[in-house]
Amino acid sequence: MIRRIAPLAGILLLSGCMWVDQKGFTSGMSAPNPGVALANLEVISVINTKKTLTDHVATWVTGKDCSTVRAQREGTWCTDWPGPPPPQQQVYCYASLARPSCYAQPYNEGNDRLIGFVPAPTPLRR
């Protein structure tokens, strides 16, 4: 089984070193046309980050999250970055018959046994 898969995997790995130009696939060792290289980088950028190279420059200049892909789907090109998530609440966990029961406030019934306490994180000073 490995003897059949290894050559196929090797061919697929080597094909990652190819450029696509007007004539088809060319070796990664040959220097591609600058326009073709830019087009390849543009495609790689969109696949990996969902942003074009122009979007990356616009994000850097404006300080907002700019994406042409999002503009085509949602209609907004640049949006503000999402804020930090809300802080987590304190959690108090008590032993139960099947699994622990966890509450946001201490549960004082007298015979309940506290098995865990997760304090809320303290915010960092800036």
PDB file of C-alpha atoms in Angstrom:
ATOM      1  CA  MET A   1       0.000   0.000   0.000  1.00  0.00           C
ATOM      2  CA  ILE A   2       2.773   2.465   0.923  1.00  0.00           C
ATOM      3  CA  ARG A   3       4.633   1.582  -2.295  1.00  0.00           C
ATOM      4  CA  ARG A   4       1.644   2.836  -4.267  1.00  0.00           C
ATOM      5  CA  ILE A   5       0.973   5.961  -2.215  1.00  0.00           C
ATOM      6  CA  ALA A   6       4.577   7.209  -1.832  1.00  0.00           C
ATOM      7  CA  PRO A   7       5.214   7.942  -5.561  1.00  0.00           C
ATOM      8  CA  LEU A   8       1.835   9.662  -5.872  1.00  0.00           C
ATOM      9  CA  ALA A   9       2.557  11.791  -2.801  1.00  0.00           C
ATOM     10  CA  GLY A  10       5.993  12.673  -4.223  1.00  0.00           C
ATOM     11  CA  ILE A  11       4.476  13.808  -7.524  1.00  0.00           C
ATOM     12  CA  LEU A  12       1.890  15.934  -5.700  1.00  0.00           C
ATOM     13  CA  LEU A  13       4.580  17.518  -3.521  1.00  0.00           C
ATOM     14  CA  LEU A  14       6.739  18.346  -6.537  1.00  0.00           C
ATOM     15  CA  SER A  15       3.793  19.901  -8.352  1.00  0.00           C
ATOM     16  CA  GLY A  16       3.700  22.519  -5.588  1.00  0.00           C
ATOM     17  CA  CYS A  17       6.901  23.969  -7.100  1.00  0.00           C
ATOM     18  CA  MET A  18       5.199  24.806 -10.416  1.00  0.00           C
ATOM     19  CA  TRP A  19       4.042  28.161 -11.774  1.00  0.00           C
ATOM     20  CA  VAL A  20       1.018  28.658 -14.009  1.00  0.00           C
ATOM     21  CA  ASP A  21       1.555  30.938 -16.986  1.00  0.00           C
ATOM     22  CA  GLN A  22       0.135  31.413 -20.498  1.00  0.00           C
ATOM     23  CA  LYS A  23       1.668  28.154 -21.762  1.00  0.00           C
ATOM     24  CA  GLY A  24       0.505  26.067 -18.791  1.00  0.00           C
ATOM     25  CA  PHE A  25       2.603  24.768 -15.918  1.00  0.00           C
ATOM     26  CA  THR A  26       6.270  25.718 -15.760  1.00  0.00           C
ATOM     27  CA  SER A  27       8.988  24.693 -13.365  1.00  0.00           C
ATOM     28  CA  GLY A  28       9.470  26.693 -10.189  1.00  0.00           C
ATOM     29  CA  MET A  29      13.178  26.867 -10.986  1.00  0.00           C
ATOM     30  CA  SER A  30      12.682  29.048 -14.064  1.00  0.00           C
ATOM     31  CA  ALA A  31      12.073  32.745 -13.449  1.00  0.00           C
ATOM     32  CA  PRO A  32       8.435  33.531 -14.299  1.00  0.00           C
ATOM     33  CA  ASN A  33       7.199  36.700 -15.924  1.00  0.00           C
ATOM     34  CA  PRO A  34       6.684  39.355 -13.167  1.00  0.00           C
ATOM     35  CA  GLY A  35       3.017  39.732 -14.088  1.00  0.00           C
ATOM     36  CA  VAL A  36       2.490  35.992 -13.859  1.00  0.00           C
ATOM     37  CA  ALA A  37       4.339  35.863 -10.538  1.00  0.00           C
ATOM     38  CA  LEU A  38       2.136  38.675  -9.192  1.00  0.00           C
ATOM     39  CA  ALA A  39      -1.010  36.866 -10.357  1.00  0.00           C
ATOM     40  CA  ASN A  40       0.163  33.674  -8.649  1.00  0.00           C
ATOM     41  CA  LEU A  41       0.886  35.578  -5.424  1.00  0.00           C
ATOM     42  CA  GLU A  42      -2.542  37.211  -5.653  1.00  0.00           C
ATOM     43  CA  VAL A  43      -4.247  33.816  -5.922  1.00  0.00           C
ATOM     44  CA  ILE A  44      -2.194  32.393  -3.038  1.00  0.00           C
ATOM     45  CA  SER A  45      -3.080  35.431  -0.899  1.00  0.00           C
ATOM     46  CA  VAL A  46      -6.816  35.125  -1.602  1.00  0.00           C
ATOM     47  CA  ILE A  47      -6.799  31.391  -0.878  1.00  0.00           C
ATOM     48  CA  ASN A  48      -4.912  31.708   2.406  1.00  0.00           C
ATOM     49  CA  THR A  49      -6.177  35.011   3.859  1.00  0.00           C
ATOM     50  CA  LYS A  50      -9.382  35.806   1.906  1.00  0.00           C
ATOM     51  CA  LYS A  51      -7.726  39.130   0.995  1.00  0.00           C
ATOM     52  CA  THR A  52      -6.025  40.395  -2.145  1.00  0.00           C
ATOM     53  CA  LEU A  53      -2.657  42.128  -2.019  1.00  0.00           C
ATOM     54  CA  THR A  54      -4.455  45.472  -2.408  1.00  0.00           C
ATOM     55  CA  ASP A  55      -6.646  44.549   0.569  1.00  0.00           C
ATOM     56  CA  HIS A  56      -3.542  43.983   2.699  1.00  0.00           C
ATOM     57  CA  VAL A  57      -2.209  47.433   1.764  1.00  0.00           C
ATOM     58  CA  ALA A  58      -5.605  49.060   2.445  1.00  0.00           C
ATOM     59  CA  THR A  59      -5.795  47.292   5.821  1.00  0.00           C
ATOM     60  CA  TRP A  60      -2.339  48.568   6.702  1.00  0.00           C
ATOM     61  CA  VAL A  61      -3.142  52.154   5.637  1.00  0.00           C
ATOM     62  CA  THR A  62      -6.643  52.478   7.147  1.00  0.00           C
ATOM     63  CA  GLY A  63      -6.216  50.302  10.232  1.00  0.00           C
ATOM     64  CA  LYS A  64      -9.494  48.552   9.408  1.00  0.00           C
ATOM     65  CA  ASP A  65     -10.193  45.029   8.150  1.00  0.00           C
ATOM     66  CA  CYS A  66     -10.522  45.371   4.345  1.00  0.00           C
ATOM     67  CA  SER A  67     -11.505  42.446   2.117  1.00  0.00           C
ATOM     68  CA  THR A  68     -12.695  42.376  -1.498  1.00  0.00           C
ATOM     69  CA  VAL A  69     -14.131  38.885  -0.981  1.00  0.00           C
ATOM     70  CA  ARG A  70     -16.306  40.183   1.867  1.00  0.00           C
ATOM     71  CA  ALA A  71     -17.283  43.216  -0.250  1.00  0.00           C
ATOM     72  CA  GLN A  72     -18.595  40.913  -2.966  1.00  0.00           C
ATOM     73  CA  ARG A  73     -20.570  38.803  -0.486  1.00  0.00           C
ATOM     74  CA  GLU A  74     -21.717  41.295   2.157  1.00  0.00           C
ATOM     75  CA  GLY A  75     -21.284  44.681   0.480  1.00  0.00           C
ATOM     76  CA  THR A  76     -18.814  46.270   2.911  1.00  0.00           C
ATOM     77  CA  TRP A  77     -15.154  46.488   1.941  1.00  0.00           C
ATOM     78  CA  CYS A  78     -13.577  47.842   5.155  1.00  0.00           C
ATOM     79  CA  THR A  79     -14.985  47.147   8.606  1.00  0.00           C
ATOM     80  CA  ASP A  80     -13.742  47.809  12.107  1.00  0.00           C
ATOM     81  CA  TRP A  81     -11.863  45.012  13.815  1.00  0.00           C
ATOM     82  CA  PRO A  82     -14.001  43.042  16.276  1.00  0.00           C
ATOM     83  CA  GLY A  83     -13.617  44.083  19.896  1.00  0.00           C
ATOM     84  CA  PRO A  84     -12.270  41.852  22.631  1.00  0.00           C
ATOM     85  CA  PRO A  85     -14.581  39.081  23.830  1.00  0.00           C
ATOM     86  CA  PRO A  86     -16.548  39.718  27.015  1.00  0.00           C
ATOM     87  CA  PRO A  87     -14.826  38.554  30.201  1.00  0.00           C
ATOM     88  CA  GLN A  88     -15.667  35.098  31.462  1.00  0.00           C
ATOM     89  CA  GLN A  89     -17.794  34.736  34.567  1.00  0.00           C
ATOM     90  CA  GLN A  90     -16.747  32.961  37.723  1.00  0.00           C
ATOM     91  CA  VAL A  91     -17.880  29.341  37.781  1.00  0.00           C
ATOM     92  CA  TYR A  92     -18.644  27.234  40.868  1.00  0.00           C
ATOM     93  CA  CYS A  93     -18.897  23.455  40.313  1.00  0.00           C
ATOM     94  CA  TYR A  94     -20.471  21.017  42.783  1.00  0.00           C
ATOM     95  CA  ALA A  95     -20.534  17.217  42.952  1.00  0.00           C
ATOM     96  CA  SER A  96     -23.718  15.659  41.642  1.00  0.00           C
ATOM     97  CA  LEU A  97     -24.948  12.114  40.986  1.00  0.00           C
ATOM     98  CA  ALA A  98     -23.925  11.904  37.341  1.00  0.00           C
ATOM     99  CA  ARG A  99     -21.677  14.830  36.484  1.00  0.00           C
ATOM    100  CA  PRO A 100     -20.678  18.103  38.104  1.00  0.00           C
ATOM    101  CA  SER A 101     -23.229  20.890  38.234  1.00  0.00           C
ATOM    102  CA  CYS A 102     -21.776  24.338  37.613  1.00  0.00           C
ATOM    103  CA  TYR A 103     -23.307  27.693  38.508  1.00  0.00           C
ATOM    104  CA  ALA A 104     -22.382  31.343  38.109  1.00  0.00           C
ATOM    105  CA  GLN A 105     -23.013  31.995  41.826  1.00  0.00           C
ATOM    106  CA  PRO A 106     -22.184  29.921  44.905  1.00  0.00           C
ATOM    107  CA  TYR A 107     -24.897  27.353  45.590  1.00  0.00           C
ATOM    108  CA  ASN A 108     -25.437  27.127  49.353  1.00  0.00           C
ATOM    109  CA  GLU A 109     -27.704  24.183  50.143  1.00  0.00           C
ATOM    110  CA  GLY A 110     -25.601  22.951  53.032  1.00  0.00           C
ATOM    111  CA  ASN A 111     -24.700  19.409  51.963  1.00  0.00           C
ATOM    112  CA  ASP A 112     -23.294  20.255  48.525  1.00  0.00           C
ATOM    113  CA  ARG A 113     -19.558  19.804  48.103  1.00  0.00           C
ATOM    114  CA  LEU A 114     -17.623  22.359  46.058  1.00  0.00           C
ATOM    115  CA  ILE A 115     -15.332  20.435  43.689  1.00  0.00           C
ATOM    116  CA  GLY A 116     -14.043  23.285  41.563  1.00  0.00           C
ATOM    117  CA  PHE A 117     -13.885  27.030  41.286  1.00  0.00           C
ATOM    118  CA  VAL A 118     -12.763  28.941  38.212  1.00  0.00           C
ATOM    119  CA  PRO A 119     -12.199  32.611  39.033  1.00  0.00           C
ATOM    120  CA  ALA A 120     -12.899  35.259  36.452  1.00  0.00           C
ATOM    121  CA  PRO A 121      -9.698  36.439  34.778  1.00  0.00           C
ATOM    122  CA  THR A 122      -8.340  39.762  35.941  1.00  0.00           C
ATOM    123  CA  PRO A 123      -7.992  42.317  33.149  1.00  0.00           C
ATOM    124  CA  LEU A 124      -4.489  43.409  32.221  1.00  0.00           C
ATOM    125  CA  ARG A 125      -3.621  47.045  32.745  1.00  0.00           C
ATOM    126  CA  ARG A 126      -2.573  48.875  29.617  1.00  0.00           C
TER     127      ARG A 126
END
